[in-house]
Amino acid sequence: MSIGATKIAVIVTEVEEINSLIKRFRFVREDGGMMPAFSGGAHTVVEMQDGDTRRLNAYSLMSDPADLSGYEISVRREEAGRGGSLYMHRSVKPGMRLHISPPVNLFAPDRRAKKHVLIAGGIGITPFMAQMAQMDALGARFELHYAARNADLCAYGAALTDRYGARVHRYYDDAGQAIDLKTLLATQPLGTHLYVCGPKGMIAWVLATAEGMGWPRGTVHSEEFLSPPVGQPFAVELAASGKTITVGATQSLLEAMEAAQVDAPYLCRGGACGQCETRVIRCDGHIDHADHWLTEDQKAAQTHIMPCVSRFTGSTLVIDR
Ligand code: FES
């Protein structure tokens, strides 16, 4: 996907405060048609015109993939972020018109799995909501283990228990409850696939525990979209376009390229998919790699950069775009 990619014109039909941090948004097509089909785990990119700044943020689709009358997402308010979530919370109201991208799925359930074990932390519940609706409709075997700081921040937890019963297990930090991961992983039938979405620390813990217990790599799936970090402004020379651009403090390099009308590919805009990978032609300074796509060796070599999340400090950065 890139700045010239297809967009869907939508109207915001519902905005609901779910708890002190999370709001739910529902979009329907402006032309009254059906939304494109998607599978559980897919995300859409929401375009926001925040003053002079155009932001494109990726959010997981949480609604039932069988219901294409609209899409639903949830947004967690990040006070210290770059402003996208604050814009969604403060400025997006029912009746507003927006553009979103067609869905892309980088976190699809593996249909070969005999059973799916889903581990969610906080707002990481959203892709699993769509996945569970799909798995339930298909008669697939699954269970959810959902951890949150407390009952209030366990968004949709009660509704999920109502819908899926004993397949939903909830854990609250303030009640001293924690997922007994080792026991959970040790007691799964052969052919089980494991999925995790949540904070960085939780993902690292689940992946490391599964690896340590000998789970085959292909049976363990994770999704973590990183928010582009804020930082000092920096200049970048785009060799193929013949332009030099400045990346603002709360802008990503990808957004700065788009603002300069330079076509740049992307899918996740969060350092996860590899689509935006760009060759570095010259680097006098330090690339602050924020992705989890490049290997540690590639990062150290400073020969490639992921413009959706990574920044630069130094005198000269020339990239092949
Ligand atoms: S767009 Fe996915 S890694 Fe940059």
PDB file of N, CA, C and O and ligand atoms in Angstrom, residues 106 254 265-277 291 293 306-309, ligand 1:
ATOM      1  N   LEU A 106      -2.064  -9.432   8.765  1.00  0.00           N
ATOM      2  CA  LEU A 106      -0.710  -9.918   9.066  1.00  0.00           C
ATOM      3  C   LEU A 106      -0.737 -10.858  10.277  1.00  0.00           C
ATOM      4  O   LEU A 106       0.283 -11.217  10.814  1.00  0.00           O
ATOM      5  N   LEU A 254       8.133   8.050   7.215  1.00  0.00           N
ATOM      6  CA  LEU A 254       7.135   7.670   6.209  1.00  0.00           C
ATOM      7  C   LEU A 254       6.126   8.801   5.989  1.00  0.00           C
ATOM      8  O   LEU A 254       5.807   9.152   4.842  1.00  0.00           O
ATOM      9  N   PRO A 265       5.896   2.572   0.016  1.00  0.00           N
ATOM     10  CA  PRO A 265       5.018   1.436   0.356  1.00  0.00           C
ATOM     11  C   PRO A 265       4.873   1.253   1.865  1.00  0.00           C
ATOM     12  O   PRO A 265       5.768   1.617   2.628  1.00  0.00           O
ATOM     13  N   TYR A 266       3.751   0.707   2.275  1.00  0.00           N
ATOM     14  CA  TYR A 266       3.545   0.362   3.683  1.00  0.00           C
ATOM     15  C   TYR A 266       2.397  -0.635   3.775  1.00  0.00           C
ATOM     16  O   TYR A 266       1.579  -0.745   2.855  1.00  0.00           O
ATOM     17  N   LEU A 267       2.342  -1.350   4.882  1.00  0.00           N
ATOM     18  CA  LEU A 267       1.153  -2.143   5.227  1.00  0.00           C
ATOM     19  C   LEU A 267       0.748  -1.877   6.672  1.00  0.00           C
ATOM     20  O   LEU A 267      -0.367  -1.529   6.952  1.00  0.00           O
ATOM     21  N   CYS A 268       1.703  -2.056   7.598  1.00  0.00           N
ATOM     22  CA  CYS A 268       1.330  -1.979   9.014  1.00  0.00           C
ATOM     23  C   CYS A 268       1.583  -0.614   9.635  1.00  0.00           C
ATOM     24  O   CYS A 268       0.949  -0.276  10.631  1.00  0.00           O
ATOM     25  N   ARG A 269       2.518   0.136   9.116  1.00  0.00           N
ATOM     26  CA  ARG A 269       2.928   1.438   9.664  1.00  0.00           C
ATOM     27  C   ARG A 269       3.361   1.314  11.112  1.00  0.00           C
ATOM     28  O   ARG A 269       3.328   2.283  11.856  1.00  0.00           O
ATOM     29  N   GLY A 270       3.794   0.119  11.509  1.00  0.00           N
ATOM     30  CA  GLY A 270       4.175  -0.098  12.901  1.00  0.00           C
ATOM     31  C   GLY A 270       5.399  -0.989  13.063  1.00  0.00           C
ATOM     32  O   GLY A 270       5.567  -1.618  14.106  1.00  0.00           O
ATOM     33  N   GLY A 271       6.257  -1.050  12.057  1.00  0.00           N
ATOM     34  CA  GLY A 271       7.525  -1.760  12.216  1.00  0.00           C
ATOM     35  C   GLY A 271       7.442  -3.269  12.206  1.00  0.00           C
ATOM     36  O   GLY A 271       8.376  -3.947  12.633  1.00  0.00           O
ATOM     37  N   ALA A 272       6.311  -3.821  11.697  1.00  0.00           N
ATOM     38  CA  ALA A 272       6.111  -5.265  11.823  1.00  0.00           C
ATOM     39  C   ALA A 272       6.126  -6.032  10.503  1.00  0.00           C
ATOM     40  O   ALA A 272       6.480  -7.217  10.493  1.00  0.00           O
ATOM     41  N   CYS A 273       5.740  -5.389   9.390  1.00  0.00           N
ATOM     42  CA  CYS A 273       5.476  -6.170   8.176  1.00  0.00           C
ATOM     43  C   CYS A 273       6.639  -6.218   7.182  1.00  0.00           C
ATOM     44  O   CYS A 273       6.683  -7.091   6.338  1.00  0.00           O
ATOM     45  N   GLY A 274       7.550  -5.266   7.247  1.00  0.00           N
ATOM     46  CA  GLY A 274       8.689  -5.239   6.332  1.00  0.00           C
ATOM     47  C   GLY A 274       8.441  -4.519   5.027  1.00  0.00           C
ATOM     48  O   GLY A 274       9.358  -4.313   4.232  1.00  0.00           O
ATOM     49  N   GLN A 275       7.213  -4.094   4.785  1.00  0.00           N
ATOM     50  CA  GLN A 275       6.852  -3.529   3.494  1.00  0.00           C
ATOM     51  C   GLN A 275       7.600  -2.221   3.175  1.00  0.00           C
ATOM     52  O   GLN A 275       7.870  -1.934   2.028  1.00  0.00           O
ATOM     53  N   CYS A 276       7.900  -1.441   4.186  1.00  0.00           N
ATOM     54  CA  CYS A 276       8.498  -0.117   3.926  1.00  0.00           C
ATOM     55  C   CYS A 276      10.025  -0.151   3.901  1.00  0.00           C
ATOM     56  O   CYS A 276      10.660   0.900   3.725  1.00  0.00           O
ATOM     57  N   GLU A 277      10.615  -1.320   4.056  1.00  0.00           N
ATOM     58  CA  GLU A 277      12.084  -1.414   4.146  1.00  0.00           C
ATOM     59  C   GLU A 277      12.769  -0.670   2.999  1.00  0.00           C
ATOM     60  O   GLU A 277      12.437  -0.864   1.832  1.00  0.00           O
ATOM     61  N   ASP A 291      11.995  -0.754  14.761  1.00  0.00           N
ATOM     62  CA  ASP A 291      11.159  -1.850  14.224  1.00  0.00           C
ATOM     63  C   ASP A 291      11.542  -3.183  14.849  1.00  0.00           C
ATOM     64  O   ASP A 291      12.565  -3.303  15.517  1.00  0.00           O
ATOM     65  N   TRP A 293      11.535  -5.789  12.557  1.00  0.00           N
ATOM     66  CA  TRP A 293      11.620  -6.486  11.274  1.00  0.00           C
ATOM     67  C   TRP A 293      13.077  -6.805  10.933  1.00  0.00           C
ATOM     68  O   TRP A 293      13.425  -7.944  10.643  1.00  0.00           O
ATOM     69  N   MET A 306      13.548   1.280   8.335  1.00  0.00           N
ATOM     70  CA  MET A 306      12.094   1.121   8.224  1.00  0.00           C
ATOM     71  C   MET A 306      11.483   2.494   8.496  1.00  0.00           C
ATOM     72  O   MET A 306      11.350   2.916   9.657  1.00  0.00           O
ATOM     73  N   PRO A 307      11.113   3.231   7.435  1.00  0.00           N
ATOM     74  CA  PRO A 307      10.664   4.620   7.611  1.00  0.00           C
ATOM     75  C   PRO A 307       9.394   4.793   8.446  1.00  0.00           C
ATOM     76  O   PRO A 307       9.119   5.883   8.924  1.00  0.00           O
ATOM     77  N   CYS A 308       8.623   3.722   8.648  1.00  0.00           N
ATOM     78  CA  CYS A 308       7.380   3.900   9.409  1.00  0.00           C
ATOM     79  C   CYS A 308       7.635   4.173  10.878  1.00  0.00           C
ATOM     80  O   CYS A 308       6.807   4.810  11.540  1.00  0.00           O
ATOM     81  N   VAL A 309       8.753   3.684  11.424  1.00  0.00           N
ATOM     82  CA  VAL A 309       8.977   3.868  12.870  1.00  0.00           C
ATOM     83  C   VAL A 309      10.374   4.373  13.248  1.00  0.00           C
ATOM     84  O   VAL A 309      10.568   4.791  14.382  1.00  0.00           O
TER      85      VAL A 309
HETATM   86  S1  FES B   1       5.011  -0.424   7.040  1.00  0.00           S
HETATM   87 FE1  FES B   1       5.204  -2.328   8.032  1.00  0.00          FE
HETATM   88  S2  FES B   1       7.259  -2.292   8.740  1.00  0.00           S
HETATM   89 FE2  FES B   1       6.960  -0.300   7.965  1.00  0.00          FE
END
